[in-house]
Short mmCIF file of N, CA and C and ligand atoms in Angstrom, two decimals:
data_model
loop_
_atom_site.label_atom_id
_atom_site.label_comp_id
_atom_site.label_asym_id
_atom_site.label_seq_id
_atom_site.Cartn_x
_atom_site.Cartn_y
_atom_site.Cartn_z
N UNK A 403 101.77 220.10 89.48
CA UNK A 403 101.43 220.15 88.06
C UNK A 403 100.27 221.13 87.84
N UNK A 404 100.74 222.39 86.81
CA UNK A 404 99.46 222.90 86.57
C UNK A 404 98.14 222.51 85.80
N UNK A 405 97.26 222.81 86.29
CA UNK A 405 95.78 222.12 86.06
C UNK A 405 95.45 222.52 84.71
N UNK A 406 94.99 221.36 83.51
CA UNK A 406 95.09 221.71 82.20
C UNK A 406 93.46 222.12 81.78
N UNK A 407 93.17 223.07 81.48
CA UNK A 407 91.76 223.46 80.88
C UNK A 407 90.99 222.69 80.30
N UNK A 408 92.21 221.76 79.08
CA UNK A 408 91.42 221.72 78.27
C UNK A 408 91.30 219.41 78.85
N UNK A 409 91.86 219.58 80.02
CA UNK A 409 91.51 217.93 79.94
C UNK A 409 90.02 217.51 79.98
N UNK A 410 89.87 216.64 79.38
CA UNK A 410 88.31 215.57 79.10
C UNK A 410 87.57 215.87 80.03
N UNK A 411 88.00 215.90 81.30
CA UNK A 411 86.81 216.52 82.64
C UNK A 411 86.49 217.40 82.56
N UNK A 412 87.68 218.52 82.40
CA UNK A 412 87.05 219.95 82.25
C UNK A 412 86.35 220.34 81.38
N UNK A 413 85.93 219.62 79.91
CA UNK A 413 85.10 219.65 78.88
C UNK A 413 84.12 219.31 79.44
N UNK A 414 83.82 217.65 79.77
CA UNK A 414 82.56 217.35 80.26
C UNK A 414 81.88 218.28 81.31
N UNK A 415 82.40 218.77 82.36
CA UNK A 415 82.06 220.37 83.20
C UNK A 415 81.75 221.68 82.79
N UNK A 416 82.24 221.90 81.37
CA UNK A 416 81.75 222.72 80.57
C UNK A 416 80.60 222.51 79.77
N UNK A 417 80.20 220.96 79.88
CA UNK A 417 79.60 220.30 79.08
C UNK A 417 79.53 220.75 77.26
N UNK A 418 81.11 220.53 77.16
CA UNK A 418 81.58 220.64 75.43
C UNK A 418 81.73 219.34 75.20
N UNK A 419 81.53 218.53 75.60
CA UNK A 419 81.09 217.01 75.53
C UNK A 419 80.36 216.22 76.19
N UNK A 420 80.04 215.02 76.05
CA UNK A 420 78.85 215.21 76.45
C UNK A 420 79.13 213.86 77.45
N UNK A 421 78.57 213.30 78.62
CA UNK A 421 78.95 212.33 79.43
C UNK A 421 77.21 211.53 79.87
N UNK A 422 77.70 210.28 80.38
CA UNK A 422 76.02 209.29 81.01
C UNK A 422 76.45 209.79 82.39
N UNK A 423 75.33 211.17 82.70
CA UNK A 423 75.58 211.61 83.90
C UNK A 423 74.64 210.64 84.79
N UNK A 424 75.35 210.16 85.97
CA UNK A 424 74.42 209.02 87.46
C UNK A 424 73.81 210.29 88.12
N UNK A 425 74.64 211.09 88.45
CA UNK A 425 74.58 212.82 89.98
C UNK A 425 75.33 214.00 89.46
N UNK A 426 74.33 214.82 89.94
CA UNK A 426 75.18 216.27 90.13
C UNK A 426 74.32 216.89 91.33
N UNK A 427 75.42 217.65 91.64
CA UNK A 427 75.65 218.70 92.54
C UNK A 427 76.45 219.40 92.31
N UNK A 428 75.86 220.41 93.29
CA UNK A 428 76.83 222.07 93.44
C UNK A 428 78.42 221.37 93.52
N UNK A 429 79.22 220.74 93.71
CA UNK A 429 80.40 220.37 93.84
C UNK A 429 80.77 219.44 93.95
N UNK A 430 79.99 218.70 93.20
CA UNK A 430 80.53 217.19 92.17
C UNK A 430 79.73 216.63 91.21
N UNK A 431 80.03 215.78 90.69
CA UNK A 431 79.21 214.87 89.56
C UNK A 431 79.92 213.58 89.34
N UNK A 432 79.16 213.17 88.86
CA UNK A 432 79.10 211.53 88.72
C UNK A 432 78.68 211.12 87.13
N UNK A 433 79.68 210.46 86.84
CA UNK A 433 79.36 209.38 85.29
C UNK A 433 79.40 208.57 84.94
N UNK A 434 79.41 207.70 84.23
CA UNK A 434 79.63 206.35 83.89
C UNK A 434 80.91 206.45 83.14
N UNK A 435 82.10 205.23 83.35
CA UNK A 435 83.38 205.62 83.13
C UNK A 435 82.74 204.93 81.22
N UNK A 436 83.21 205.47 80.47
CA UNK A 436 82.94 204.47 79.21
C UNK A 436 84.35 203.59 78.60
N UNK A 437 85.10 203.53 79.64
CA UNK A 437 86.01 202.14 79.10
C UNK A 437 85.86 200.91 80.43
N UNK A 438 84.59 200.88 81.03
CA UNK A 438 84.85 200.16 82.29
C UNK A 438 85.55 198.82 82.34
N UNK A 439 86.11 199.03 83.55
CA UNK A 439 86.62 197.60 84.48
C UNK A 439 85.59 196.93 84.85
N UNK A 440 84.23 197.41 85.12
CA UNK A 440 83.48 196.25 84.86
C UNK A 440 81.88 196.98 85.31
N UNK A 441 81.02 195.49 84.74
CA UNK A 441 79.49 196.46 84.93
C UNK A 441 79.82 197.98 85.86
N UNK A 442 79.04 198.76 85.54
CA UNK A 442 78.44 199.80 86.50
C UNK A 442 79.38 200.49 87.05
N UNK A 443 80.65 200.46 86.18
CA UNK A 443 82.18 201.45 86.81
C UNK A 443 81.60 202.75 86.70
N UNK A 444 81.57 203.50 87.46
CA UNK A 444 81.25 204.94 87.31
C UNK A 444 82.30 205.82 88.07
N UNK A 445 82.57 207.03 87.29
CA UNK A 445 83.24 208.19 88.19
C UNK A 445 82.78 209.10 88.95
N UNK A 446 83.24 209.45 89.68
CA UNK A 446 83.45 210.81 90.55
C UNK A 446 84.02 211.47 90.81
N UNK A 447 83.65 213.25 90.28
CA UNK A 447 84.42 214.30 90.21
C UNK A 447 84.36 215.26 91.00
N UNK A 448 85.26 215.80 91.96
CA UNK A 448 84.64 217.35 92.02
C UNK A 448 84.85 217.93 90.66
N UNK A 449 83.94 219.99 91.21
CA UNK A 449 83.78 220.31 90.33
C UNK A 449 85.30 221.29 90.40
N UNK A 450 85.71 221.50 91.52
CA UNK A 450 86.92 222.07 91.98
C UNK A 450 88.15 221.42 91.31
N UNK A 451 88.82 222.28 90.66
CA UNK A 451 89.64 222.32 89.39
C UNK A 451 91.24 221.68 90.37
N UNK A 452 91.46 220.13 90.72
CA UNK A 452 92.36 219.93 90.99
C UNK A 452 93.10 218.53 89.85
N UNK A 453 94.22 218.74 89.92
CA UNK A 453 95.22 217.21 89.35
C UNK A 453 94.59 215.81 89.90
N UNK A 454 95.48 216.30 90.87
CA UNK A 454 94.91 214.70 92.02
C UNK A 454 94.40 215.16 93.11
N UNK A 455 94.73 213.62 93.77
CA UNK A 455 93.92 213.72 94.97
C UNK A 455 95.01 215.23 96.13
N UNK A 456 96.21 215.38 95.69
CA UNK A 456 97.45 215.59 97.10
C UNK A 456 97.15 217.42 96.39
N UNK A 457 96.02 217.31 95.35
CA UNK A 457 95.67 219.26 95.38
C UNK A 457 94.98 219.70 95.77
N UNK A 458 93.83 218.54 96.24
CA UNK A 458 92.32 218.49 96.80
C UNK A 458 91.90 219.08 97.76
N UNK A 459 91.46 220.64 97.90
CA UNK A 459 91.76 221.38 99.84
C UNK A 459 90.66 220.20 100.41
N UNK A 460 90.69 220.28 101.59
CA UNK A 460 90.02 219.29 102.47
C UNK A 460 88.00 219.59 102.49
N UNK A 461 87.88 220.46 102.06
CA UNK A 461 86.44 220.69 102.06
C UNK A 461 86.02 220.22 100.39
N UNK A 462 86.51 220.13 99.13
CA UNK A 462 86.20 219.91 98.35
C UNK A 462 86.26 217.90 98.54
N UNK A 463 87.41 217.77 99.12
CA UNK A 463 87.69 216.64 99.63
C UNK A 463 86.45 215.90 99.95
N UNK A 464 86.02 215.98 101.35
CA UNK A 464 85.18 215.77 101.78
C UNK A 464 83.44 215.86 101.00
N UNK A 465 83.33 216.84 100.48
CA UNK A 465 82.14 217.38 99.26
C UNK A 465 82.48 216.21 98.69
N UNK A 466 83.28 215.35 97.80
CA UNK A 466 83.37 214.57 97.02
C UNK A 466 83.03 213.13 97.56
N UNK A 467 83.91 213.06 98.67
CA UNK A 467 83.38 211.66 99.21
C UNK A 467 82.28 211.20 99.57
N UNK A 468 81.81 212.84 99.90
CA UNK A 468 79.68 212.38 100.28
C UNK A 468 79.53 212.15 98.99
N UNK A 469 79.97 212.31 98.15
CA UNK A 469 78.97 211.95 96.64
C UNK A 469 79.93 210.63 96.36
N UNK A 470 80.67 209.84 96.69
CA UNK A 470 81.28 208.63 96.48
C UNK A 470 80.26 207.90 97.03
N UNK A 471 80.27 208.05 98.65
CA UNK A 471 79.70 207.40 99.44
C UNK A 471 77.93 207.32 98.99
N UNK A 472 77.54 208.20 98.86
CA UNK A 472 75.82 208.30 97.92
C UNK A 472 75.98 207.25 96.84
N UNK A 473 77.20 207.61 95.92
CA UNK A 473 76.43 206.63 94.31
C UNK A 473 76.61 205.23 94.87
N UNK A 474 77.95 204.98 95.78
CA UNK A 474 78.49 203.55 96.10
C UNK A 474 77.02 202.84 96.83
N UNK A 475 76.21 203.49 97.50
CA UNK A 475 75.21 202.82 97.88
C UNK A 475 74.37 202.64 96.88
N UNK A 476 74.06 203.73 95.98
CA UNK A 476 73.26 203.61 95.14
C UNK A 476 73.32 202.09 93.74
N UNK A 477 75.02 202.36 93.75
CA UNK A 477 75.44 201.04 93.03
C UNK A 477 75.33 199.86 93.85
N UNK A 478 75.61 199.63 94.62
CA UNK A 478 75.12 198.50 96.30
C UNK A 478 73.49 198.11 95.39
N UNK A 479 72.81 198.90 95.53
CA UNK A 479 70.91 198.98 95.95
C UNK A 479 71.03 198.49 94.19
N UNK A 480 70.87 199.29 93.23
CA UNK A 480 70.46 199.09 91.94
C UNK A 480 71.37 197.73 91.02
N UNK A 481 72.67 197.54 91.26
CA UNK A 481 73.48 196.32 90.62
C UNK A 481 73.33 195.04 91.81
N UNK A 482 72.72 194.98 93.19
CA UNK A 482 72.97 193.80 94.08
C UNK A 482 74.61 193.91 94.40
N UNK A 483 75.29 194.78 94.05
CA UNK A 483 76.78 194.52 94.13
C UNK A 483 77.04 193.98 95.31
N UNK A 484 78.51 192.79 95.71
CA UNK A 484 78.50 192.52 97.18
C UNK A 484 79.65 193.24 97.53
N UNK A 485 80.24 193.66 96.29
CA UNK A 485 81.58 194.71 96.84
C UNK A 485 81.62 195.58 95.69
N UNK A 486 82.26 196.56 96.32
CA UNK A 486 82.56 197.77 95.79
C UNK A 486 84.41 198.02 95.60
N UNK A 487 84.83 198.70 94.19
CA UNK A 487 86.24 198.92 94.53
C UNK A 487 86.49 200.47 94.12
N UNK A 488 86.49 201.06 95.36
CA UNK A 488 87.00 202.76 95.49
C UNK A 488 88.60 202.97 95.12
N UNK A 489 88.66 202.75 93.19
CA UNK A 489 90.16 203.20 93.12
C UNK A 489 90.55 204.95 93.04
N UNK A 490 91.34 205.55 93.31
CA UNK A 490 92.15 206.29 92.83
C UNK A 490 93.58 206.70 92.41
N UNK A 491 93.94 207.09 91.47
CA UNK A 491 95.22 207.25 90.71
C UNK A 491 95.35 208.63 90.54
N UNK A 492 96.88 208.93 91.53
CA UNK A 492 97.08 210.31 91.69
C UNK A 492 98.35 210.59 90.88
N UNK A 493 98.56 210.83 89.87
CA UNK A 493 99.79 211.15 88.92
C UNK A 493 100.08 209.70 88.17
N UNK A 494 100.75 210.61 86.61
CA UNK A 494 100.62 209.82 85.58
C UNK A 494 101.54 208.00 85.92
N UNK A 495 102.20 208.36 86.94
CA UNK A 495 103.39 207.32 87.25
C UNK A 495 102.62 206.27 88.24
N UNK A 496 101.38 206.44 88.53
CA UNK A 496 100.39 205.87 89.11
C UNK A 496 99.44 205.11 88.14
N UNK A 497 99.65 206.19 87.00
CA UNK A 497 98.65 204.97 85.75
C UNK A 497 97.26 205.87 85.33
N UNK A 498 97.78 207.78 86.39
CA UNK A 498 96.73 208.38 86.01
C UNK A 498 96.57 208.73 84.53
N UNK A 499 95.68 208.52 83.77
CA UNK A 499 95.26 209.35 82.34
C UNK A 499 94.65 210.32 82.30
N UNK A 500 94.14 210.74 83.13
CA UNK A 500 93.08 211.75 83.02
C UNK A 500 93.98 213.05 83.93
N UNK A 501 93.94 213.75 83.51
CA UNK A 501 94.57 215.05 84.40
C UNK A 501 93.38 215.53 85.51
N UNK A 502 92.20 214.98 85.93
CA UNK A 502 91.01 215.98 86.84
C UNK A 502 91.19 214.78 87.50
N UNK A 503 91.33 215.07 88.89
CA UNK A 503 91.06 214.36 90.36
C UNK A 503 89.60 213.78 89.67
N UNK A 504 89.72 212.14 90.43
CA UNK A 504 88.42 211.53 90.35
C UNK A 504 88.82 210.24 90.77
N UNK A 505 87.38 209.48 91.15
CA UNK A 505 86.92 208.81 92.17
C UNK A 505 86.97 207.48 91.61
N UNK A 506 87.13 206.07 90.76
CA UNK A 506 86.78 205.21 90.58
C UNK A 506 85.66 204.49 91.05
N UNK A 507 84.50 203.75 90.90
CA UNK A 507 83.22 203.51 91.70
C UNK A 507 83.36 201.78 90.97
N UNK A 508 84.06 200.74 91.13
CA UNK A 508 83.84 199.55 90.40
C UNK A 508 82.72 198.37 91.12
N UNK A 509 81.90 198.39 90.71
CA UNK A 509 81.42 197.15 91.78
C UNK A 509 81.97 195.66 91.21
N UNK A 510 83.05 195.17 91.78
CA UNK A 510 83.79 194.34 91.23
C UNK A 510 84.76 193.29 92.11
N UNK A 511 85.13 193.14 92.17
CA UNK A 511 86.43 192.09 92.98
C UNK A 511 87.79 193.01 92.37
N UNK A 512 88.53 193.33 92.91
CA UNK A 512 89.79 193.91 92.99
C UNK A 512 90.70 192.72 91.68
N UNK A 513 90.27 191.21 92.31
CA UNK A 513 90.89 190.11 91.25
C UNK A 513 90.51 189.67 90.49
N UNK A 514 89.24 190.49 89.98
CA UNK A 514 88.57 190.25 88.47
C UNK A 514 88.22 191.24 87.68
N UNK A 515 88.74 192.54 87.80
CA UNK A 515 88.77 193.60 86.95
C UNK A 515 89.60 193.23 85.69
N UNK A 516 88.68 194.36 84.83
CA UNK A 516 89.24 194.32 83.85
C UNK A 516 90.27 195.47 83.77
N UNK A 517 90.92 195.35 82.30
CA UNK A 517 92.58 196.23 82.42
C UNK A 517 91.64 197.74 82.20
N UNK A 518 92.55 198.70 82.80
CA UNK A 518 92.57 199.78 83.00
C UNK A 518 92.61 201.01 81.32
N UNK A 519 90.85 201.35 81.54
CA UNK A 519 90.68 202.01 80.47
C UNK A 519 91.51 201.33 78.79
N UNK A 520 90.66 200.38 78.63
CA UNK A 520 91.12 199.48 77.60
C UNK A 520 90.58 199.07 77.00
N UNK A 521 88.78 199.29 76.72
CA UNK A 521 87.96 198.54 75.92
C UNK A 521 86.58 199.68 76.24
N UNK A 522 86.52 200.34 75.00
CA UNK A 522 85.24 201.03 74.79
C UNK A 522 83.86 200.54 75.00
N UNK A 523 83.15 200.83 75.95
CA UNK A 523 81.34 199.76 76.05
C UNK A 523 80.74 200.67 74.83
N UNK A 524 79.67 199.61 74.87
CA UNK A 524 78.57 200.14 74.74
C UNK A 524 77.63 201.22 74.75
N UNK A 525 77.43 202.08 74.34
CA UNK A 525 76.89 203.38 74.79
C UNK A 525 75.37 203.00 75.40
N UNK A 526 74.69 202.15 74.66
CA UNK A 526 73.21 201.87 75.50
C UNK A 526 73.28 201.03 76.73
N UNK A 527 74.31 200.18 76.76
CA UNK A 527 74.56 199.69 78.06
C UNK A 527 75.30 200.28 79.01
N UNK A 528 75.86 201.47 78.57
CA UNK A 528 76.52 202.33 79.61
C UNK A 528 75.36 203.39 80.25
N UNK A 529 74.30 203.40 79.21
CA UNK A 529 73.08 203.98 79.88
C UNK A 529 71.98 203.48 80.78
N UNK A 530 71.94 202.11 80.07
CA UNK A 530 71.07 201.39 80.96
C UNK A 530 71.42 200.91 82.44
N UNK A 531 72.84 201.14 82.79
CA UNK A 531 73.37 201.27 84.15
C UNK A 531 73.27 202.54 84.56
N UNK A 532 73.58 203.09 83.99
CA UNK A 532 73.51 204.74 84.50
C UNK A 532 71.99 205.00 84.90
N UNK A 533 70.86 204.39 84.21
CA UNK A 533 69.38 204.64 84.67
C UNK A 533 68.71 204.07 86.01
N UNK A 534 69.72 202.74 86.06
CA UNK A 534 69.70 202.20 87.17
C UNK A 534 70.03 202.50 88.00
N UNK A 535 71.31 202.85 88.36
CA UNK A 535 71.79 203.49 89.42
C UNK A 535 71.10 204.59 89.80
N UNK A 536 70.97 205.86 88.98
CA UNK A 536 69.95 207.41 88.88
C UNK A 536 68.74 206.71 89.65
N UNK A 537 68.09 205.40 89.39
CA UNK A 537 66.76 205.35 90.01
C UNK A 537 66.73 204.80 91.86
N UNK A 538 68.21 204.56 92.32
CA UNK A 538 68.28 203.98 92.98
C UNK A 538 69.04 205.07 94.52
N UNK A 539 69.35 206.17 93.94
CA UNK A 539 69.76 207.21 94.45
C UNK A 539 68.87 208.37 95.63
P1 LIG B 1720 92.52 207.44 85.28
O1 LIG B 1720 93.44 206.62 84.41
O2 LIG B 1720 92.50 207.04 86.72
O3 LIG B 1720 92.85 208.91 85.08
O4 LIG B 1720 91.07 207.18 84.78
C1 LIG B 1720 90.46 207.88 83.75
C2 LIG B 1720 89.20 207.12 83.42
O5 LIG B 1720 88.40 207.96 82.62
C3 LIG B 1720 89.42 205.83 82.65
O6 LIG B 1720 88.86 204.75 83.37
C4 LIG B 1720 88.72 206.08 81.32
O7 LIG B 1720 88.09 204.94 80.84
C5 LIG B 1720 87.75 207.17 81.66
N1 LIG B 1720 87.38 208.09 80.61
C6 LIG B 1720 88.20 208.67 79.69
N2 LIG B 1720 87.49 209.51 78.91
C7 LIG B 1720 86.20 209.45 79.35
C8 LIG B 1720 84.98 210.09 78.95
N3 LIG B 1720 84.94 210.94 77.94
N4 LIG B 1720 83.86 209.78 79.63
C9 LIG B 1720 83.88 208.90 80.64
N5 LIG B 1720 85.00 208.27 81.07
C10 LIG B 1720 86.15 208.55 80.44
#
């Protein structure tokens, strides 16, 4: 599938909209998802312009997971989380919505999430996790 310009990630990367950034780096970033599955859901993107995960060359790959593996501790340290749930959804028949490869970060139980991008938060409470986590990094 060719990679669409104008999807929601690639805006927020352009920053033509605007996102509760947790991290950045040279070749990824991190946000707070704003329909979460639950407290402190945050994403992770590269900045490398792929669909899913099966377009991902193996070095952007890897670039990304060090920044999974960074916020997931960081969410660990700042929420007490005792688990973490690392989803990803690679094509729309998977339940992807978003056309830009990215990382799911839930600190949650797999059997107590909530439904999938289905309920708009809070914008100050999507920040006040996002400050937490940022301080814990
Ligand atoms: P997926 O269905 O795996 O592609 O997940 C896309 C995720 O992006 C969903 O969990 C949405 O809640 C989230 N999302 C959509 N638009 C935005 C946005 N502008 N900022 C942050 N998260 C978003």
């Amino acid at each position: 599938m060719a990679y669409d310009q104008n999807n929601i990630f690639a805006k927020i990367l352009r920053e033509e909209i605007p996102c509760i950034k947790v991290y950045e780096d040279e070749h990824t970033l991190a946000f707070m998802d704003i329909m979460p599955q639950a407290d402190g859901h945050t994403l992770v993107i590269p900045k490398y312009q792929a669909v899913t995960l099966l377009d991902l060359p193996a070095t952007e790959l890897t670039q990304t997971m060090q920044t999974v593996q960074k916020v997931a501790l960081a969410i660990e340290k700042a929420l007490d989380a005792k688990g973490i749930v690392l989803m990803q959804l690679s094509g729309e028949a998977a339940g992807q919505t978003v056309p830009h490869v990215h990382f799911h970060l839930i600190p949650s139980s797999i059997h107590t999430l909530k439904n999938h991008a289905s309920e708009m938060a809070d914008q100050a409470k999507l920040k006040a996790f996002a400050e937490k986590i940022k301080a814990s990094l």
